Coordinates of N, CA and C in Angstrom, one line a residue:
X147 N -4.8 -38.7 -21.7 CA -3.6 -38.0 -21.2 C -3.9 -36.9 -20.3
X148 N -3.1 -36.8 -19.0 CA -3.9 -36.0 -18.2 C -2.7 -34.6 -18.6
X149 N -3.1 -33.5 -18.1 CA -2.4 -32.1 -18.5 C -1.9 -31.7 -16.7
X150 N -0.2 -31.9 -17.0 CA 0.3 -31.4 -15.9 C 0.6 -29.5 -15.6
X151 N 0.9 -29.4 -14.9 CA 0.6 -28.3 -14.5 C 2.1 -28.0 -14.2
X152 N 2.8 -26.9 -14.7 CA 4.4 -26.1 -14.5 C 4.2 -25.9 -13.5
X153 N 5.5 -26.6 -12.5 CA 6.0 -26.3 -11.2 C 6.9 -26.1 -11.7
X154 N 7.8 -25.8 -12.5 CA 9.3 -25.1 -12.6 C 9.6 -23.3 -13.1
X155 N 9.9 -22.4 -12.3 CA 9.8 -21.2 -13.2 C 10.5 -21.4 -14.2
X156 N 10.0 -20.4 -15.4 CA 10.5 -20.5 -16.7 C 10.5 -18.7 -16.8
X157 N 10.9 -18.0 -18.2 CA 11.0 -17.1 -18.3 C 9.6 -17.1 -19.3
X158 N 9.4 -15.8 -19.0 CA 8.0 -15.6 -20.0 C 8.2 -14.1 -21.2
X159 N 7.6 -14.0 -22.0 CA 7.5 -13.3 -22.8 C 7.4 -11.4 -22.1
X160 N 6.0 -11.3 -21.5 CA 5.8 -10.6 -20.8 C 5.1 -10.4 -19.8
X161 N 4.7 -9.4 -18.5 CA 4.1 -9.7 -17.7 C 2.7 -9.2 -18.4
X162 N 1.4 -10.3 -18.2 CA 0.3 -10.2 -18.7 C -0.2 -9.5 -17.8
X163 N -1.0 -8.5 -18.6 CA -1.8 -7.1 -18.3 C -3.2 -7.6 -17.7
X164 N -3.4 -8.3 -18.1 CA -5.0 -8.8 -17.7 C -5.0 -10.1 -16.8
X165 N -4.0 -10.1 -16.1 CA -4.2 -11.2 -15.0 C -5.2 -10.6 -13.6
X166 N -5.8 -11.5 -13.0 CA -6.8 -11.0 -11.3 C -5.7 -9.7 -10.9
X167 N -4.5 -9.9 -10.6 CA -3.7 -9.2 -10.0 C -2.3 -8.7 -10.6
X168 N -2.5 -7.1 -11.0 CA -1.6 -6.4 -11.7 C -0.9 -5.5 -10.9
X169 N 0.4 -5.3 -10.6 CA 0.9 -4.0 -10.1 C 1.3 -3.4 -11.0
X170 N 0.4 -2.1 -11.3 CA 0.7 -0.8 -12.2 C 2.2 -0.3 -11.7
X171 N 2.4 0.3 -13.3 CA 3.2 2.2 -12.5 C 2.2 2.7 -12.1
X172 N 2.7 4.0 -11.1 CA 2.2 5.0 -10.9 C 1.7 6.2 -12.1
X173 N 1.5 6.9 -12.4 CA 1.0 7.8 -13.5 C 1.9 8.9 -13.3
X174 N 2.8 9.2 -11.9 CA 3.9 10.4 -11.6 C 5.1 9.7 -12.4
X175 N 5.1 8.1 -12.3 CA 6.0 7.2 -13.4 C 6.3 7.4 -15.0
X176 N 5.1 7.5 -14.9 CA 4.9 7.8 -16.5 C 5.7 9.6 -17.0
X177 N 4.6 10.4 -16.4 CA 5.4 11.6 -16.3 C 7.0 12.1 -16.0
X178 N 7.5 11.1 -15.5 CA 9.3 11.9 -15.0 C 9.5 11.2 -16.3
X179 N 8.9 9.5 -16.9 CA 9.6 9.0 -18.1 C 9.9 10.1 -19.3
X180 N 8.3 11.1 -19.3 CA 8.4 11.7 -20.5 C 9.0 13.3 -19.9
X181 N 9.0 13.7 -19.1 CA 10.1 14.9 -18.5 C 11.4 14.0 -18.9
X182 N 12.3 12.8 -19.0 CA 13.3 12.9 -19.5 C 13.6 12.5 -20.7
X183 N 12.5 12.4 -21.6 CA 12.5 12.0 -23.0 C 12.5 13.7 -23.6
X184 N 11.9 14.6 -22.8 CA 12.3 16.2 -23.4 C 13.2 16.5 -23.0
X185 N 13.9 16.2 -22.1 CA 15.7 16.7 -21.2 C 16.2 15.9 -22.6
X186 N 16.5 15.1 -23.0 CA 17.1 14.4 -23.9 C 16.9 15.1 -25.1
X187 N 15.6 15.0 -25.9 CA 15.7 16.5 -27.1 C 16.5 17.7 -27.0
X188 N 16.0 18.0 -25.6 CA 16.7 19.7 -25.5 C 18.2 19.5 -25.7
X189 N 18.5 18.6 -25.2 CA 20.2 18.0 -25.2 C 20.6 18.5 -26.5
X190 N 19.8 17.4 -27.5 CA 20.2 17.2 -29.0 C 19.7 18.7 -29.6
X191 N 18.9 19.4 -29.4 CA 18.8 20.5 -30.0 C 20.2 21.4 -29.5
X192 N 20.1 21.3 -27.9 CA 21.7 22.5 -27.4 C 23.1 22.1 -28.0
X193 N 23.0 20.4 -28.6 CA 24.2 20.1 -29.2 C 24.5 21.3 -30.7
X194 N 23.2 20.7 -31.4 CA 23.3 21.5 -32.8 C 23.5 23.1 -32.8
X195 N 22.9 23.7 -31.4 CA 22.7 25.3 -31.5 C 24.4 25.0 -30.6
X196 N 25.1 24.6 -30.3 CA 26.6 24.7 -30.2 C 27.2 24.6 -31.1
X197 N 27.4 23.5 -32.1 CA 28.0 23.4 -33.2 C 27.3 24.6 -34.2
X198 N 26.6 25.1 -34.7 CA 25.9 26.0 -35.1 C 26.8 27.2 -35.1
X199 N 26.7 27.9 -33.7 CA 27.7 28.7 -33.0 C 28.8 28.7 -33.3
X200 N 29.3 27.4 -33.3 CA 31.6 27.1 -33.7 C 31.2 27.0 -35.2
X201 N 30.2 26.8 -36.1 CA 30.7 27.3 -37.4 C 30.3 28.7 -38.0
X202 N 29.4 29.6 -37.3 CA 28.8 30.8 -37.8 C 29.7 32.0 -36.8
X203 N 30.5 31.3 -36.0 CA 31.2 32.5 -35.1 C 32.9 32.3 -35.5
X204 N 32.9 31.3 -35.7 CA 34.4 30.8 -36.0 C 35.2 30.7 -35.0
X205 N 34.7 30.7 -33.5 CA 35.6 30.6 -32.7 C 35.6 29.0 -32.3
X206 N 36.8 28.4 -32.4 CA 36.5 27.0 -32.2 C 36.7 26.8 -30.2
X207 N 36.9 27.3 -30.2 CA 36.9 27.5 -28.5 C 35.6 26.4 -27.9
X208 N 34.6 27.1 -28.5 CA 33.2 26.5 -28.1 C 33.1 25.0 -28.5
X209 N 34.1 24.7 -29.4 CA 34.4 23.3 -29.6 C 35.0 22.2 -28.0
X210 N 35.4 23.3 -27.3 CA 35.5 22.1 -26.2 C 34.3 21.8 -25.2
X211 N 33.3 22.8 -25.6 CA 31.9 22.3 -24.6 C 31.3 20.7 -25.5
X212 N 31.8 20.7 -26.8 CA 30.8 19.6 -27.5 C 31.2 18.0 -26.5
X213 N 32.3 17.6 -26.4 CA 32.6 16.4 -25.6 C 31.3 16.4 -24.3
X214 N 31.7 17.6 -23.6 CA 31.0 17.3 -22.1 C 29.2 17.4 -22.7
X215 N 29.1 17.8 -23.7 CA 27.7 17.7 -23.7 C 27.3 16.6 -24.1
X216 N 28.0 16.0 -25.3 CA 27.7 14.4 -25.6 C 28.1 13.5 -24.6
X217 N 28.5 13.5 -23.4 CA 29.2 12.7 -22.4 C 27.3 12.9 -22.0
X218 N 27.3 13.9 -21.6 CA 25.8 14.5 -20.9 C 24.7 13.3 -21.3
X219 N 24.7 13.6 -23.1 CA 23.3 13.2 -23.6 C 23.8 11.8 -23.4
X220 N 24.9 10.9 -23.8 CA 25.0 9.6 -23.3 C 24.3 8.9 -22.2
X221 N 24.5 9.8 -21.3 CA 24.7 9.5 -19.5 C 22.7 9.5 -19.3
X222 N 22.2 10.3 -19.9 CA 20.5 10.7 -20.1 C 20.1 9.8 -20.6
X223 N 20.8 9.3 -21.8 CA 19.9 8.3 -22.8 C 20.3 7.1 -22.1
X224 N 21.0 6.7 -21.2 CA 21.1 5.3 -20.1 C 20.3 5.2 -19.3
X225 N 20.0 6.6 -18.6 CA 18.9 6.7 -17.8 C 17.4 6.3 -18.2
X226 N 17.3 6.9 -19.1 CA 16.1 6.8 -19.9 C 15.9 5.4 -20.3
X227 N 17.2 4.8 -20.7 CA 17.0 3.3 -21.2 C 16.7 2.5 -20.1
X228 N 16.9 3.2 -19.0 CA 16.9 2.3 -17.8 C 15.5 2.2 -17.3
X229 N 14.8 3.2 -17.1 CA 14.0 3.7 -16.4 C 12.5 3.4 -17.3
X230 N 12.6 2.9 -18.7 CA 11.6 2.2 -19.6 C 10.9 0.9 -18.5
X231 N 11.9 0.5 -17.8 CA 11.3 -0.9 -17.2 C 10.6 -0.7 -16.6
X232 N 10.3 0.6 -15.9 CA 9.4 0.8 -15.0 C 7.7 1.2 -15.5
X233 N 7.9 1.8 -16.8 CA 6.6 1.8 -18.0 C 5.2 0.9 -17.8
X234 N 5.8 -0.4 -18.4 CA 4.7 -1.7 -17.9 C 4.4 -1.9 -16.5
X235 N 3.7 -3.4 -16.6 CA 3.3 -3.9 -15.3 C 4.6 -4.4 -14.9
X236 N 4.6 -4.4 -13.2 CA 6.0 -4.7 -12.9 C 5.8 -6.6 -12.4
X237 N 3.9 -6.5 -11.8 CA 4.0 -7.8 -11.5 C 2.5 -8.5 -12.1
X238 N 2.3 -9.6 -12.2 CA 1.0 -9.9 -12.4 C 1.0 -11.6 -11.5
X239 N 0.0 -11.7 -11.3 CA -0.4 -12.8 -10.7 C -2.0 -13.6 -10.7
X240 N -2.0 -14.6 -10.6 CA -3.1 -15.5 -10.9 C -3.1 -16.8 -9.9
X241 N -4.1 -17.9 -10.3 CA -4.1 -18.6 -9.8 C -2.7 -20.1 -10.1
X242 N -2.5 -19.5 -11.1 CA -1.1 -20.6 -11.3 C 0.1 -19.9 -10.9
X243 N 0.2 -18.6 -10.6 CA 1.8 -18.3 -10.4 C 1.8 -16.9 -10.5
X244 N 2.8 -16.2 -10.0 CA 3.4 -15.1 -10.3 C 4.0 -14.7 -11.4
X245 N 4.2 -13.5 -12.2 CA 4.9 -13.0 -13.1 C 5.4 -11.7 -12.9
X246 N 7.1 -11.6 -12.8 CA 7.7 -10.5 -12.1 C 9.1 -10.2 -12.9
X247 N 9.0 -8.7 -13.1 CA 10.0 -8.3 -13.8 C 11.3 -8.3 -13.1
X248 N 12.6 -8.5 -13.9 CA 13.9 -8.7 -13.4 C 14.9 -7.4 -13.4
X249 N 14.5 -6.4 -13.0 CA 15.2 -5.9 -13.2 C 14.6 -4.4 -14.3
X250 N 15.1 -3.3 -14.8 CA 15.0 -2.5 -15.6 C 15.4 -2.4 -16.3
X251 N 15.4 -1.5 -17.5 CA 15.7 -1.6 -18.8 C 14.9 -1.7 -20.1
X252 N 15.6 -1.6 -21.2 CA 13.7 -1.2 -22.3 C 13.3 -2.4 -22.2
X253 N 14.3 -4.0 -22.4 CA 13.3 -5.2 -22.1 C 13.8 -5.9 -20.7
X254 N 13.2 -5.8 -20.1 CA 13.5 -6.3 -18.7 C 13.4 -8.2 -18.9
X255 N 14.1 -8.9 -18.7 CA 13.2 -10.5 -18.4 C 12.4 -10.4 -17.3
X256 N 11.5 -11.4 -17.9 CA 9.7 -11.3 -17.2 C 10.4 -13.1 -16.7
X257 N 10.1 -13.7 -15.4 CA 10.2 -14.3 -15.0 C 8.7 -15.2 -14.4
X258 N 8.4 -15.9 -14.6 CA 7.0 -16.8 -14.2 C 7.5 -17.9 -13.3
X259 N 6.8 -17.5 -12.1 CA 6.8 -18.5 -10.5 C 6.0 -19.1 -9.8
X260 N 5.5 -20.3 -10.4 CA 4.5 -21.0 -9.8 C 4.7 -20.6 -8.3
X261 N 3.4 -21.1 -8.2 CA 3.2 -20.8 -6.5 C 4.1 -21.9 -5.5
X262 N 4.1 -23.4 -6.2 CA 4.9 -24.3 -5.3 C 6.3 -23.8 -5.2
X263 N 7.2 -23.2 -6.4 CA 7.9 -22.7 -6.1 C 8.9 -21.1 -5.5
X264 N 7.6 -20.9 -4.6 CA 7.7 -19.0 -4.0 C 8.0 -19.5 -2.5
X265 N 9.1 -19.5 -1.9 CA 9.6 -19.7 -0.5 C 8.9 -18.7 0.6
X266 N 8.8 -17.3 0.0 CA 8.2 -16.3 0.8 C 8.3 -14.8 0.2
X267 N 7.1 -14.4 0.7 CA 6.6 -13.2 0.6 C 7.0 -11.7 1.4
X268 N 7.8 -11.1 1.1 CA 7.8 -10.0 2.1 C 8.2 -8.5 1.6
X269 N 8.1 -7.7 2.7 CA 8.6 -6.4 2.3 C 9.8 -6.1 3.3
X270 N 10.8 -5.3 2.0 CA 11.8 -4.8 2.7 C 12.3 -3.7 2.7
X271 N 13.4 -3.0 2.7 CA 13.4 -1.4 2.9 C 13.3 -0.8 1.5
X272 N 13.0 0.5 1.2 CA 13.1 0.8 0.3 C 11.4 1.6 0.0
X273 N 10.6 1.4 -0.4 CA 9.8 -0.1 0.1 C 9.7 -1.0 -0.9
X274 N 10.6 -2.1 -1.1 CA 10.0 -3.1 -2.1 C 9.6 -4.2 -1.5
X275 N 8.9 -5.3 -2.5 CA 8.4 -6.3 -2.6 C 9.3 -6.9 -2.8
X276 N 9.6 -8.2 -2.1 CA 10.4 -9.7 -2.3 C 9.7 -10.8 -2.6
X277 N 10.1 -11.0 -3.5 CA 9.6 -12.6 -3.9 C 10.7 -13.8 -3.7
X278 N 11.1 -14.6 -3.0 CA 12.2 -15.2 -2.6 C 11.6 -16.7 -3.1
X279 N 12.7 -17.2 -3.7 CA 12.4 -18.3 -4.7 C 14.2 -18.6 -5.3
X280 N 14.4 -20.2 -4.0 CA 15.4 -20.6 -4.6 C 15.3 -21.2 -6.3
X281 N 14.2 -21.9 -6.4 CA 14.3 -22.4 -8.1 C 14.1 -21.1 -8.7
X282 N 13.4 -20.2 -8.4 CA 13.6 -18.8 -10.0 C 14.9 -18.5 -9.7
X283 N 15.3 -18.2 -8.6 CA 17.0 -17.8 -8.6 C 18.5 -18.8 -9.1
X284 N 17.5 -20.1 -9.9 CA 18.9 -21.0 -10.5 C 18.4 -20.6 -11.7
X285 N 16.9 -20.3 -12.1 CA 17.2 -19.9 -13.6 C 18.7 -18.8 -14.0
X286 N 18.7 -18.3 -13.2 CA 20.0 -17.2 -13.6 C 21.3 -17.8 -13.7
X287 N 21.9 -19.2 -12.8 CA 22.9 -19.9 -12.9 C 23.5 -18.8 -14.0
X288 N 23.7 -19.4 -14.9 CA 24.4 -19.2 -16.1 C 24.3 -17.6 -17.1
X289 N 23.1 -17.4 -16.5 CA 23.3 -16.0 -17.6 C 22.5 -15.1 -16.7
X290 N 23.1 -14.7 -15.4 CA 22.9 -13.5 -14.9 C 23.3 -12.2 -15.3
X291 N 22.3 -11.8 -15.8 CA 22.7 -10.1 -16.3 C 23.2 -9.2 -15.2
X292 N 23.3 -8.2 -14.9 CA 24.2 -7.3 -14.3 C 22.9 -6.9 -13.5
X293 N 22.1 -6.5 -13.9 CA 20.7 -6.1 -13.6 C 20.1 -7.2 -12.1
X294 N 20.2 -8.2 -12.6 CA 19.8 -9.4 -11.8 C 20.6 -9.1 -10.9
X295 N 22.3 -9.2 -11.1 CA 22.9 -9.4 -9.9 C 23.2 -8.3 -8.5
X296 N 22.6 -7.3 -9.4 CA 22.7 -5.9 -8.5 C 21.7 -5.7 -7.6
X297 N 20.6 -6.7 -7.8 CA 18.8 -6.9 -6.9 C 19.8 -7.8 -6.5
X298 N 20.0 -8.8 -6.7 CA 20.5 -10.1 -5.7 C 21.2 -9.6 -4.4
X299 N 22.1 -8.3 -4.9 CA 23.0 -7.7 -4.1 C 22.3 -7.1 -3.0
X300 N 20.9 -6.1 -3.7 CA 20.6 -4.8 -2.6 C 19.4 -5.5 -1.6
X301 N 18.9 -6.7 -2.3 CA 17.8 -7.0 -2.0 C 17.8 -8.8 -1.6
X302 N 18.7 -9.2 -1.8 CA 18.7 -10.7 -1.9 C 18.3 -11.7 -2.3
X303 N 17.7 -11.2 -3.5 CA 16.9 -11.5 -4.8 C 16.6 -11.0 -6.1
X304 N 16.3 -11.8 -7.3 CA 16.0 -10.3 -8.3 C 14.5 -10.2 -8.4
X305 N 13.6 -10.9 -8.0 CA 12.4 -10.8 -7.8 C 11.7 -9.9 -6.9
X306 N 12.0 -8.7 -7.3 CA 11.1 -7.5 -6.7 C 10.5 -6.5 -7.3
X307 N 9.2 -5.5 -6.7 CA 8.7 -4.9 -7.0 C 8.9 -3.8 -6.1
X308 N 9.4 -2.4 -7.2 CA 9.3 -1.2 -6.2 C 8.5 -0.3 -5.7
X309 N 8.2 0.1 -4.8 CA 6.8 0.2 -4.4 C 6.8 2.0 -4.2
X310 N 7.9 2.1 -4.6 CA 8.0 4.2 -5.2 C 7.4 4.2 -6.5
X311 N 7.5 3.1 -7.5 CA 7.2 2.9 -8.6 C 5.7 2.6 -8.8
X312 N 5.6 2.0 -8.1 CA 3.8 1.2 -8.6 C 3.4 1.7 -7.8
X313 N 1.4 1.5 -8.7 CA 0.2 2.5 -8.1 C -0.4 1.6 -6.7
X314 N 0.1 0.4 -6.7 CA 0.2 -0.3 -5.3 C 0.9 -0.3 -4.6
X315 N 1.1 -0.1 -3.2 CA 1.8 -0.3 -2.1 C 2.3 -1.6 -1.7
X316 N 3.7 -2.0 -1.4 CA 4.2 -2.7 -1.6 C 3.3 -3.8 -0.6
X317 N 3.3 -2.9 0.8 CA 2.4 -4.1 1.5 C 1.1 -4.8 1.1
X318 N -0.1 -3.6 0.3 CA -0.9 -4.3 0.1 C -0.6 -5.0 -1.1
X319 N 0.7 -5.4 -1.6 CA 0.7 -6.3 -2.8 C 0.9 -7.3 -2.1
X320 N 1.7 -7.7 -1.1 CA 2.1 -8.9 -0.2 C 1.0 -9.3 0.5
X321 N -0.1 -8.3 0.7 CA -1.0 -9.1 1.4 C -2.0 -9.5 -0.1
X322 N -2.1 -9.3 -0.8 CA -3.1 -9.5 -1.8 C -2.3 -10.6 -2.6
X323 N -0.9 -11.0 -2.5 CA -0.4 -12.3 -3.2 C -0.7 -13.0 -2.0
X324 N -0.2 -13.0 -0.6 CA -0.4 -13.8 0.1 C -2.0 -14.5 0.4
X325 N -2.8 -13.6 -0.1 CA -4.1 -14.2 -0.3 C -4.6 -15.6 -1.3
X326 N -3.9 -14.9 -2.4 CA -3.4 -15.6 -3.6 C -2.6 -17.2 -3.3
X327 N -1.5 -16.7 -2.6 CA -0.7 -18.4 -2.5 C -0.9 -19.2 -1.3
X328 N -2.3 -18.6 -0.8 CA -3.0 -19.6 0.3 C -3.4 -20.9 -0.3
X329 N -4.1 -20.8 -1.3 CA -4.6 -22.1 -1.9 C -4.0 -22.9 -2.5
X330 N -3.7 -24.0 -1.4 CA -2.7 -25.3 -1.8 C -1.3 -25.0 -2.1
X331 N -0.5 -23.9 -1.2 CA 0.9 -24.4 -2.0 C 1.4 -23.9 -0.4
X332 N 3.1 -24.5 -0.7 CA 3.9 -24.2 1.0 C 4.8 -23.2 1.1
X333 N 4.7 -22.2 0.6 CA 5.3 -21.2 1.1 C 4.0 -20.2 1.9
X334 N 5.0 -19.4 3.1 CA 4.3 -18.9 3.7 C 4.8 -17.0 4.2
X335 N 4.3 -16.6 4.5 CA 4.9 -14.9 4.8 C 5.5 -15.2 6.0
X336 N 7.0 -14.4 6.0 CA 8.2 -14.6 7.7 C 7.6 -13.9 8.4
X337 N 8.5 -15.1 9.8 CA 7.3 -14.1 10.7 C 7.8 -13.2 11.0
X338 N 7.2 -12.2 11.9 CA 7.5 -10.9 12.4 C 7.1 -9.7 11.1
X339 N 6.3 -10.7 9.6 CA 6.3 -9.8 8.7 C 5.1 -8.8 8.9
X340 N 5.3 -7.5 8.2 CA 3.9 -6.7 9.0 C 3.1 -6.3 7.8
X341 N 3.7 -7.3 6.6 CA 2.4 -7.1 5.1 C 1.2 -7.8 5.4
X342 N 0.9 -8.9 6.4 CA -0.4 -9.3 6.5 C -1.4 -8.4 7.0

C-alpha cells in the first residue's frame, strides 16, 4: 500500500515549534504581553482600594467611578485575550507544507498548507506576510470566525504573519519560504514582489 501524501489543507492542533523554519515573537512581544498582565492586576487591586474607600468613608459618591473602572478592566482583559496569539510561533514550515496562525486570541486556529496548495507568497503593508491559498480559504466556507474575516478584510486573506510581531522580518520569511516551495510545487512569488 503506498502512503499518499496531504494535498488538501486541514486544520492542525498547533504550529510545531521544531519545524527547519519557525517565525518567533519578538522578545519586546513577550514583554508589552506581561506590561499588560500587571495593567490588569493594578486595575483589580484599584477596584478593591475604591470599593474599600465607599465602605470605610461612607460616601457612596465614589460608587459611581466603580462602573467606568470595570468597563476599563473588561476592555484590558480583551486586549490581553487578544494579544496571547501573538505569544507562540506565528508560522512554521517544512518540507511538506506550511503552518500559520489565523488570526489572534488565547487559541488562535493553526491552519496547515501544503505546498501544492499555496497560490503565492508575498509581502504587504503593514509589514505582513501573505500566504494566498484559495483551498485554505474554503476551509473557512462555513465557520469563519470574526478573526478570519477581519484578515480577509485588511489583508485579503487570513493567512498572515506580522512582521511588528516576529523576531523575523517579513521579507526574509518570504524569501526563506520561497526557498522552501521551490521544490516541486506551482505556486510562485508576484511579480514586481521585492521579498526575493
Amino acid at each position: 500500500m503506498a502512503v499518499v501524501a496531504v494535498v488538501e489543507p486541514t486544520f492542525a492542533p498547533a504550529v510545531p515549534p521544531d519545524a527547519p523554519l519557525v517565525a518567533r515573537s519578538k522578545g519586546s512581544t513577550r514583554v508589552l504581553a506581561v506590561v499588560m498582565l500587571v495593567a490588569v492586576v493594578l486595575e483589580v487591586v484599584l477596584l478593591a482600594a475604591v470599593g474599600l474607600l465607599v465602605y470605610l468613608s461612607g460616601f457612596p459618591m465614589f460608587l459611581a467611578v466603580l462602573p467606568l473602572l470595570l468597563l476599563q478592566l473588561g476592555l484590558m482583559v480583551v486586549v490581553l485575550r487578544e494579544y496571547q496569539g501573538l505569544l507562540g510561533p506565528q508560522l512554521a514550515a517544512n518540507a511538506s507544507g506550511v503552518w500559520v496562525r489565523t488570526g489572534l486570541g488565547r487559541k488562535p486556529e493553526v491552519v496547515h498548507l501544503p505546498w501544492p496548495a499555496i497560490d503565492a507568497i508575498d509581502v504587504a503593508r503593514g509589514p505582513a506576510l501573505r500566504i494566498m491559498s484559495r483551498q485554505g480559504d474554503a476551509l473557512f466556507a462555513r465557520r469563519a470566525h470574526w478573526r478570519v474575516r477581519s484578515l480577509r478584510r485588511r489583508f485579503g486573506t487570513p493567512f498572515i504573519v506580522d512582521g511588528r510581531r516576529s523576531a523575523t522580518e517579513a521579507h526574509q520569511l518570504a524569501a526563506m519560504l520561497d526557498s522552501f516551495g521551490r521544490s516541486g510545487t506551482n505556486w510562485s512569488m508576484p511579480p514586481g514582489s521585492d521579498a526575493r
